[in-house]
mmCIF file of C-alpha atoms in Angstrom:
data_model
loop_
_atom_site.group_PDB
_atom_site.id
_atom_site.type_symbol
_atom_site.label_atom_id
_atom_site.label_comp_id
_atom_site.label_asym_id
_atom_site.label_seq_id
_atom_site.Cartn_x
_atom_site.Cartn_y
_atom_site.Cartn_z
ATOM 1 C CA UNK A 1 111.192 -1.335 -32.587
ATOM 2 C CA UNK A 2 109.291 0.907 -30.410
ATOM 3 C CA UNK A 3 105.307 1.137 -30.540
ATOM 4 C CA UNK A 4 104.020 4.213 -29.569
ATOM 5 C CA UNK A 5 100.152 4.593 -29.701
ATOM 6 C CA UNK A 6 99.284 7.837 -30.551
ATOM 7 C CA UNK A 7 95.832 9.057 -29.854
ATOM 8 C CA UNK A 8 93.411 9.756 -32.347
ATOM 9 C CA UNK A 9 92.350 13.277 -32.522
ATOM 10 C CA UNK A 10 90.219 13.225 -35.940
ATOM 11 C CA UNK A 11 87.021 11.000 -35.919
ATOM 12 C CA UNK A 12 87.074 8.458 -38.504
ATOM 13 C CA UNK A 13 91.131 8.303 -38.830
ATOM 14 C CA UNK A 14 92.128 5.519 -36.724
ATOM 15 C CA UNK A 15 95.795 6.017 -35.670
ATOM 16 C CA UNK A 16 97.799 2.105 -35.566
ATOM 17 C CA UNK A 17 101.459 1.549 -33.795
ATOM 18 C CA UNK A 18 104.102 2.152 -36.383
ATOM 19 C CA UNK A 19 105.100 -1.908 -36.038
ATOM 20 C CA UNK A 20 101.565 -2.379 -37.827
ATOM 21 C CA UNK A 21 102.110 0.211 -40.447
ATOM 22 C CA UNK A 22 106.183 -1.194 -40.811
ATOM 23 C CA UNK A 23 104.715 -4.398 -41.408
ATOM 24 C CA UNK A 24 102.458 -3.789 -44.084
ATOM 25 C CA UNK A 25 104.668 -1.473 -45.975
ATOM 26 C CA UNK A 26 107.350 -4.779 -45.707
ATOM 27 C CA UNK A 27 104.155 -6.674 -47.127
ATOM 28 C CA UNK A 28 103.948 -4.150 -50.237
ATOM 29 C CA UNK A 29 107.370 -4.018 -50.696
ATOM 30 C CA UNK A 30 107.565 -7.867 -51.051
ATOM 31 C CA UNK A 31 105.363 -7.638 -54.242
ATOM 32 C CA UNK A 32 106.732 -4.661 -56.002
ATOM 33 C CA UNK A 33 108.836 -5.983 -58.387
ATOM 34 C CA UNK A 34 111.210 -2.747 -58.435
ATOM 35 C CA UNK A 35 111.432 -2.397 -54.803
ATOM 36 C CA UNK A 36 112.031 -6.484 -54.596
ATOM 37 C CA UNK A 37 115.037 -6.697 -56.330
ATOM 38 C CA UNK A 38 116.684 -4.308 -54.268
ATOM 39 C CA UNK A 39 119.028 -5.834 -51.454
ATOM 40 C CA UNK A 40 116.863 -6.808 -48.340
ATOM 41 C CA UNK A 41 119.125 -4.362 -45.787
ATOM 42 C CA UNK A 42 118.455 -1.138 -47.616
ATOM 43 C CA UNK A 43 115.490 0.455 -45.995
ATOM 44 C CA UNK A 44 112.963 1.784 -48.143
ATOM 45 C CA UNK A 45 110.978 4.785 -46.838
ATOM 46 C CA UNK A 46 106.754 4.082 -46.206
ATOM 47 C CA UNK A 47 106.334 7.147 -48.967
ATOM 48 C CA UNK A 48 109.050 5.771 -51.190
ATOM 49 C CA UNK A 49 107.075 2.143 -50.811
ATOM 50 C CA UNK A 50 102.998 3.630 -51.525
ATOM 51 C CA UNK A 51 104.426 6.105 -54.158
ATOM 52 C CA UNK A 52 105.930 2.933 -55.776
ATOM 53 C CA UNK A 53 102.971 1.475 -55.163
ATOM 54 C CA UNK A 54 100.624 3.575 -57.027
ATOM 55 C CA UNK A 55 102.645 3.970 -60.078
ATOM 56 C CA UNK A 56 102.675 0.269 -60.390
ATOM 57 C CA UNK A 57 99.413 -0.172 -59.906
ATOM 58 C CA UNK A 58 98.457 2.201 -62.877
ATOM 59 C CA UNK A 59 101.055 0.342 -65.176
ATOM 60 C CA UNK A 60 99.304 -2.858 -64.528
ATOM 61 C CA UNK A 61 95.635 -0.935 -65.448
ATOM 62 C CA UNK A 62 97.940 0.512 -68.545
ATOM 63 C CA UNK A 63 98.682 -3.236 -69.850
ATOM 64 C CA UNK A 64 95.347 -5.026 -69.148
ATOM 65 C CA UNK A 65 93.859 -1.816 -71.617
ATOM 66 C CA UNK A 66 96.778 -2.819 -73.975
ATOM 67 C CA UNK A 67 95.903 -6.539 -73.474
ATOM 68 C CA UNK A 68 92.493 -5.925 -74.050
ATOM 69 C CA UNK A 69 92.929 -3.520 -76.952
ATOM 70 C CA UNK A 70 95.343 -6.226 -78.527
ATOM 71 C CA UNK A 71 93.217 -9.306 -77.992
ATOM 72 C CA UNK A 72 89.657 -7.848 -79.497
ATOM 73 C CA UNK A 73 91.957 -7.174 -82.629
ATOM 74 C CA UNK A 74 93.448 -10.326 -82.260
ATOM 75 C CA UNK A 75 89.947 -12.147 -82.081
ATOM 76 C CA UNK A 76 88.620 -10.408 -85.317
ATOM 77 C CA UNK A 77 90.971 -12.361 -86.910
ATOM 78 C CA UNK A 78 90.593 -15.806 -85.782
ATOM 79 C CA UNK A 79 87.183 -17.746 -85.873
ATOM 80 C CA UNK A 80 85.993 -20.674 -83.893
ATOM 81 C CA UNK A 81 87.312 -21.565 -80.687
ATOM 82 C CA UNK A 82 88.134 -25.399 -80.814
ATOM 83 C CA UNK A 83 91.687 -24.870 -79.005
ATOM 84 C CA UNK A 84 90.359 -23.635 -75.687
ATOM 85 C CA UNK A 85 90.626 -26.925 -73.537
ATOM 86 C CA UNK A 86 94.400 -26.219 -75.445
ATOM 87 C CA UNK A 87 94.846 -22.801 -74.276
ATOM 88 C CA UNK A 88 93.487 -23.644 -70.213
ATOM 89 C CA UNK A 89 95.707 -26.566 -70.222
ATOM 90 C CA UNK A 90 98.513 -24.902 -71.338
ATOM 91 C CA UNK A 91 97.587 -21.274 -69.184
ATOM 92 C CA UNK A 92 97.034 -23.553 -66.379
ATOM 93 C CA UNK A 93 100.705 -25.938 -66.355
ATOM 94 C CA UNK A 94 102.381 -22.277 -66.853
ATOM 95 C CA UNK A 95 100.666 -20.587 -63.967
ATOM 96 C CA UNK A 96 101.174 -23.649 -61.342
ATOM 97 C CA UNK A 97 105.158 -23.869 -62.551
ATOM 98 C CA UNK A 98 105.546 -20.113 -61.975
ATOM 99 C CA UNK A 99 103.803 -20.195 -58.643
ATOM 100 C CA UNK A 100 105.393 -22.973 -57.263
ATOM 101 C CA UNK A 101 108.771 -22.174 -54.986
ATOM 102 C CA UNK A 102 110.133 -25.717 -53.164
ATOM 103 C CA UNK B 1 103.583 -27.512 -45.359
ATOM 104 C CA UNK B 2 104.360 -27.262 -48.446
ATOM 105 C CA UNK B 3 105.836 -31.080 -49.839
ATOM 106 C CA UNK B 4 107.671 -31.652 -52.743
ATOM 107 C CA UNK B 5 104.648 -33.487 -54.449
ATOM 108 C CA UNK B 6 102.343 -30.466 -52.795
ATOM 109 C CA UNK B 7 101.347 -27.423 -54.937
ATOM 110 C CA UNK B 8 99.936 -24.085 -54.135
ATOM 111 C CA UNK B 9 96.069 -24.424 -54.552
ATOM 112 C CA UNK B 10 94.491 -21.834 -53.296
ATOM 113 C CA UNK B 11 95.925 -19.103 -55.508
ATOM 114 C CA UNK B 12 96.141 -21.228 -58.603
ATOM 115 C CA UNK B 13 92.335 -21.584 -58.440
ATOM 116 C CA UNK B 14 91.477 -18.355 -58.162
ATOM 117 C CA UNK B 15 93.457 -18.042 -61.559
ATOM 118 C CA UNK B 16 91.831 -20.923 -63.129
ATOM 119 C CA UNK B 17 88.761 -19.781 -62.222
ATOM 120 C CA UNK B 18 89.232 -15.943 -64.073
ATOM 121 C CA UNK B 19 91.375 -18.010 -66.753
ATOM 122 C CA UNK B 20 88.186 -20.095 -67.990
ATOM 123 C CA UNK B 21 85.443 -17.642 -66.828
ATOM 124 C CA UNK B 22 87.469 -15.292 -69.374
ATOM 125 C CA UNK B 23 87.630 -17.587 -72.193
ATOM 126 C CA UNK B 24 84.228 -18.406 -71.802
ATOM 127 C CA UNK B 25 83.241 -14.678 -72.165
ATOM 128 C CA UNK B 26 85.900 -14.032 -75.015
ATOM 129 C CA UNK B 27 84.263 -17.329 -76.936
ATOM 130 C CA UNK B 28 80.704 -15.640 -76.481
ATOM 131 C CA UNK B 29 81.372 -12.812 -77.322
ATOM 132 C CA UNK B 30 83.147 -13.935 -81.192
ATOM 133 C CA UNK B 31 80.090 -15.635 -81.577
ATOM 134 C CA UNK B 32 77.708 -12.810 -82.052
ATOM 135 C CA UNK B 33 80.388 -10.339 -84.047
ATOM 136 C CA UNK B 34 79.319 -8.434 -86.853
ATOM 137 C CA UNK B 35 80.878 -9.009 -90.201
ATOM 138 C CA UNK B 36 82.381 -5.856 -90.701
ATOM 139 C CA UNK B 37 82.697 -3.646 -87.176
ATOM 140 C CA UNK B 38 82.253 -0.345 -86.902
ATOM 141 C CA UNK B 39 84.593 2.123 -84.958
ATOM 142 C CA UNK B 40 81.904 1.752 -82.736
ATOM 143 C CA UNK B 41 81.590 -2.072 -82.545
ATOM 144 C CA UNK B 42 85.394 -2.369 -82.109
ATOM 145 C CA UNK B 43 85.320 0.251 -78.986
ATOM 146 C CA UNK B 44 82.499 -1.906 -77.843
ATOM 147 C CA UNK B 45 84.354 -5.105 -77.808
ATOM 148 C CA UNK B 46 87.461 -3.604 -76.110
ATOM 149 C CA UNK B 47 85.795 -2.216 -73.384
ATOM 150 C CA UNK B 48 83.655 -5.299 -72.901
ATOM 151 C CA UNK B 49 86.698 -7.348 -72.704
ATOM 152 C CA UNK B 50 88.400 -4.694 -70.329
ATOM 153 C CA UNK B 51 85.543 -4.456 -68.126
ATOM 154 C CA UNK B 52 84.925 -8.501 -68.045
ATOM 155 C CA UNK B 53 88.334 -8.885 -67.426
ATOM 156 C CA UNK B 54 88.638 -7.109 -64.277
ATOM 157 C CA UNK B 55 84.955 -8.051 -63.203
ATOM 158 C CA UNK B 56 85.681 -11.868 -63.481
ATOM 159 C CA UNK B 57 88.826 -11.561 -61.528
ATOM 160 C CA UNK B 58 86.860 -10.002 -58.784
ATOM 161 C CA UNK B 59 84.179 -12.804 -59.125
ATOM 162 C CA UNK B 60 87.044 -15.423 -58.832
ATOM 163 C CA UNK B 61 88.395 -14.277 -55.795
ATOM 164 C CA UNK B 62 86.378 -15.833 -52.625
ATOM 165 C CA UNK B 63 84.448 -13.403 -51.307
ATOM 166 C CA UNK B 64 85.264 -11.115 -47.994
ATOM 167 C CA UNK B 65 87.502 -8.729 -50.093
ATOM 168 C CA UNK B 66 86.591 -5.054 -50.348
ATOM 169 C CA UNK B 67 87.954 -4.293 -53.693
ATOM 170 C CA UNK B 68 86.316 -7.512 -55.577
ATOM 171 C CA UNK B 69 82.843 -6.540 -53.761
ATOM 172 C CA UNK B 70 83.563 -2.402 -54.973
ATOM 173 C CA UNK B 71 84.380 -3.866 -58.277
ATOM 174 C CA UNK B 72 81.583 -5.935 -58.891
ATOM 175 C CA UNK B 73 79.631 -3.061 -57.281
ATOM 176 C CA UNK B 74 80.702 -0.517 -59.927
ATOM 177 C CA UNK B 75 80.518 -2.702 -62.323
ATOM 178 C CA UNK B 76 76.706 -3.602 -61.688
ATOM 179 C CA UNK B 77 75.579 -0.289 -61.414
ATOM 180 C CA UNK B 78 77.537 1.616 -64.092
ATOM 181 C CA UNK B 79 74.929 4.392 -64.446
ATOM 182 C CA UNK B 80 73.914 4.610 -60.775
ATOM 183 C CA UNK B 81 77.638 5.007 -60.416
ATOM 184 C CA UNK B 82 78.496 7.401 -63.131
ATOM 185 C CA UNK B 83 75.706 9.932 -61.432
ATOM 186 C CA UNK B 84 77.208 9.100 -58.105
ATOM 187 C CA UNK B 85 80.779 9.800 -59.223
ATOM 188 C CA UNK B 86 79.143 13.617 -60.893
ATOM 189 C CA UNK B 87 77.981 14.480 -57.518
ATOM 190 C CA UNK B 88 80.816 13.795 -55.573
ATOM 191 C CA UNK B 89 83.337 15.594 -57.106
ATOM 192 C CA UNK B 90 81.916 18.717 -56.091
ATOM 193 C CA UNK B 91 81.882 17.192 -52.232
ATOM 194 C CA UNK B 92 85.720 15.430 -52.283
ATOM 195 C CA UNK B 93 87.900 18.530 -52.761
ATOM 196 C CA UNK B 94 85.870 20.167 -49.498
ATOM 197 C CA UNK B 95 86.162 16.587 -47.617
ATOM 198 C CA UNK B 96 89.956 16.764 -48.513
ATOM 199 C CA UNK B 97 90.434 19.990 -46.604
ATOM 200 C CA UNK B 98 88.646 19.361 -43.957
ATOM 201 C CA UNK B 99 90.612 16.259 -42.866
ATOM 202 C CA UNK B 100 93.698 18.070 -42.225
ATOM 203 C CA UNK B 101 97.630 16.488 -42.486
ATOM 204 C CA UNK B 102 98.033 13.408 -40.469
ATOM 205 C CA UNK B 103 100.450 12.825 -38.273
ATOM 206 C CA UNK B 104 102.596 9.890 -39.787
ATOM 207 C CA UNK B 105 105.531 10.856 -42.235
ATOM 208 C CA UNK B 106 103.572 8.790 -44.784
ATOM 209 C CA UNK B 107 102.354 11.888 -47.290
ATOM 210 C CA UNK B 108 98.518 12.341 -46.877
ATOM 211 C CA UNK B 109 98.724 12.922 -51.141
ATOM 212 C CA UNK B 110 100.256 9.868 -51.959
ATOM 213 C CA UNK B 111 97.682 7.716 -49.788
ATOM 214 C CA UNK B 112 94.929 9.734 -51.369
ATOM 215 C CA UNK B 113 96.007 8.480 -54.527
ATOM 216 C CA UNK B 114 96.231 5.196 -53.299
ATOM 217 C CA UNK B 115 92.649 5.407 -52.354
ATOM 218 C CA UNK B 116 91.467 6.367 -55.753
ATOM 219 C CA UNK B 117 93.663 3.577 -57.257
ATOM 220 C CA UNK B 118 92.130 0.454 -55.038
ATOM 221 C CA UNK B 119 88.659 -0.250 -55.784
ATOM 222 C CA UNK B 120 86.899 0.723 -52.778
ATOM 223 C CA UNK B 121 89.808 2.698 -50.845
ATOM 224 C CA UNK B 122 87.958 5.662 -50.433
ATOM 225 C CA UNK B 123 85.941 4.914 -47.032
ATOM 226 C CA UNK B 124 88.570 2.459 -45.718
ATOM 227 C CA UNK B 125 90.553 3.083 -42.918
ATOM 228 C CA UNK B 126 94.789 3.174 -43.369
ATOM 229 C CA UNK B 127 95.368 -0.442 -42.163
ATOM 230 C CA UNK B 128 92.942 -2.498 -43.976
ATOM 231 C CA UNK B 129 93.857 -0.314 -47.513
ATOM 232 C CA UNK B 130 97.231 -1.708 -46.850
ATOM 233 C CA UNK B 131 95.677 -5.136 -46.790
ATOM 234 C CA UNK B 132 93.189 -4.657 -49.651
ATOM 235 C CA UNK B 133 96.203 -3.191 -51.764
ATOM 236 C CA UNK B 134 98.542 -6.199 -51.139
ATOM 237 C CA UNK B 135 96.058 -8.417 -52.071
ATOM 238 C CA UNK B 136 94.491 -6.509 -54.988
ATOM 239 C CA UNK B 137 97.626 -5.837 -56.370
ATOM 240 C CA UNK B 138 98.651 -9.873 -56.238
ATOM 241 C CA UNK B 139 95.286 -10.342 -58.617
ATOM 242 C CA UNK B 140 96.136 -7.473 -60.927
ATOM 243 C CA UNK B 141 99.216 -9.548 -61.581
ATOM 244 C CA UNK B 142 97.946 -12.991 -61.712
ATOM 245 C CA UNK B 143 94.711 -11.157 -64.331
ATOM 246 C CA UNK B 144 97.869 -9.513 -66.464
ATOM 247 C CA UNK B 145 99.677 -12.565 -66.396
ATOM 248 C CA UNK B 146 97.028 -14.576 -68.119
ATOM 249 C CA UNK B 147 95.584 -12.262 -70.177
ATOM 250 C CA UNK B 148 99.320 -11.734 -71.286
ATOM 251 C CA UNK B 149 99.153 -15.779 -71.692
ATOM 252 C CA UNK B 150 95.743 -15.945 -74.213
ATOM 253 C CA UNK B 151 97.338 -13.326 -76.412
ATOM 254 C CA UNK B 152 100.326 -14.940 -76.555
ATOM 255 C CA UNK B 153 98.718 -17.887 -77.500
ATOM 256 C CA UNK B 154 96.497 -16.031 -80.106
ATOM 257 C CA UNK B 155 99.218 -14.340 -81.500
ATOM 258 C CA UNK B 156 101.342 -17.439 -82.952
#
């Protein structure tokens, strides 16, 4: 991969070699979900990657609003919060299992 | 290295630390609710858990992050920020003109909207937004993921 330095001819927009920007668009592209499932050798163009980016990043704003929405109904109903050393225990075994990769 | 009997503990904390600090804030805040909620009480409570939700995730995260600090930021001075947002509108369409098309293929538009998306992206410079974004988006998942988790639990 060639890294060409281009000089920076705006104040206060800092041009980087492309191998920087490659790498952090292969960074983004790891956690996309869409993007990840894709085979490794297709390439996947920077504009392709942020766009994808963006849009998931306003999905995941969309379903925290829905969570939130559905868990202040949600605690209307119940009363009392005796299960809570439950509910970490149980948040906490599913979160280590899913992160975990031998 | 990661062992067999090893498991990831630097992320997982982060995400016990948001899971309790959440629950905590969900328990308090049942305890003072009105019999019979207004419109206006219900509004209340989602936004309350909305804005607690994302604010605690940016507390749980160790600090050095620009989005969690522009988070916590915002959050802290909502009507500081609400007059600051007013006043700026008027100034970002100019500011947007005046900085021209970059060079790069990547389209100026899309990491405009980028900016406006990550907490903070607006004075950062291209490389470290890539950075901040990688790592804001892994919280956004790991705070959807458990709040996903309490409702589920709720819910049966």
């Amino acid at each position: 991969m060639s890294s060409r330095r281009s000089q920076s001819t705006q104040p206060g927009v800092s041009r980087i070699s492309d191998e920087q920007i490659a790498d952090l668009v292969s960074k983004l592209q790891q956690l996309i979900p869409e993007i990840r499932t894709r085979r490794r050798s297709d390439k996947v163009s920077a504009s392709k990657v942020l766009q994808e980016t963006c849009n998931y990043i306003r999905s995941l704003h969309r379903e925290v609003d829905d969570l939130s929405d559905r868990l202040s109904a949600l605690l209307e109903s119940t009363d009392g919060d005796s299960a809570q050393a439950a509910i970490i225990r149980s948040l906490l075994i599913k979160l280590v299992w899913s992160n975990w990769s031998p | 290295m990661n062992t067999h009997n090893q498991l990831p503990s630097s992320h997982s904390s982060v995400e016990s630390r948001f899971a309790s600090g959440f629950l905590k804030a969900l328990k308090k805040m049942n305890k003072n609710r009105p019999s019979s909620p207004s419109i206006r009480d219900t509004y209340r409570r989602y936004n309350f858990i909305r804005v607690s939700a994302y604010g605690l995730m940016a507390s749980a995260v160790r600090p050095g992050r620009a989005w969690s600090h522009a988070t916590l930021w915002k959050i802290r001075n909502r009507t500081f920020h609400r007059a600051l947002m007013k006043r700026s509108r008027t100034h970002s369409l100019t500011r947007r003109v005046a900085r021209g098309n970059p060079r790069n293929e990547l389209g100026c538009e899309q990491v405009n909207d980028l900016r406006k998306l990550v907490p903070g992206g607006e004075e950062m410079k291209f490389c470290r937004l890539l950075n901040e974004t990688a790592h804001y988006m892994k919280c956004l998942q790991a705070q959807v993921q458990i709040m996903r988790n309490i409702v589920d639990h709720y819910s049966t």
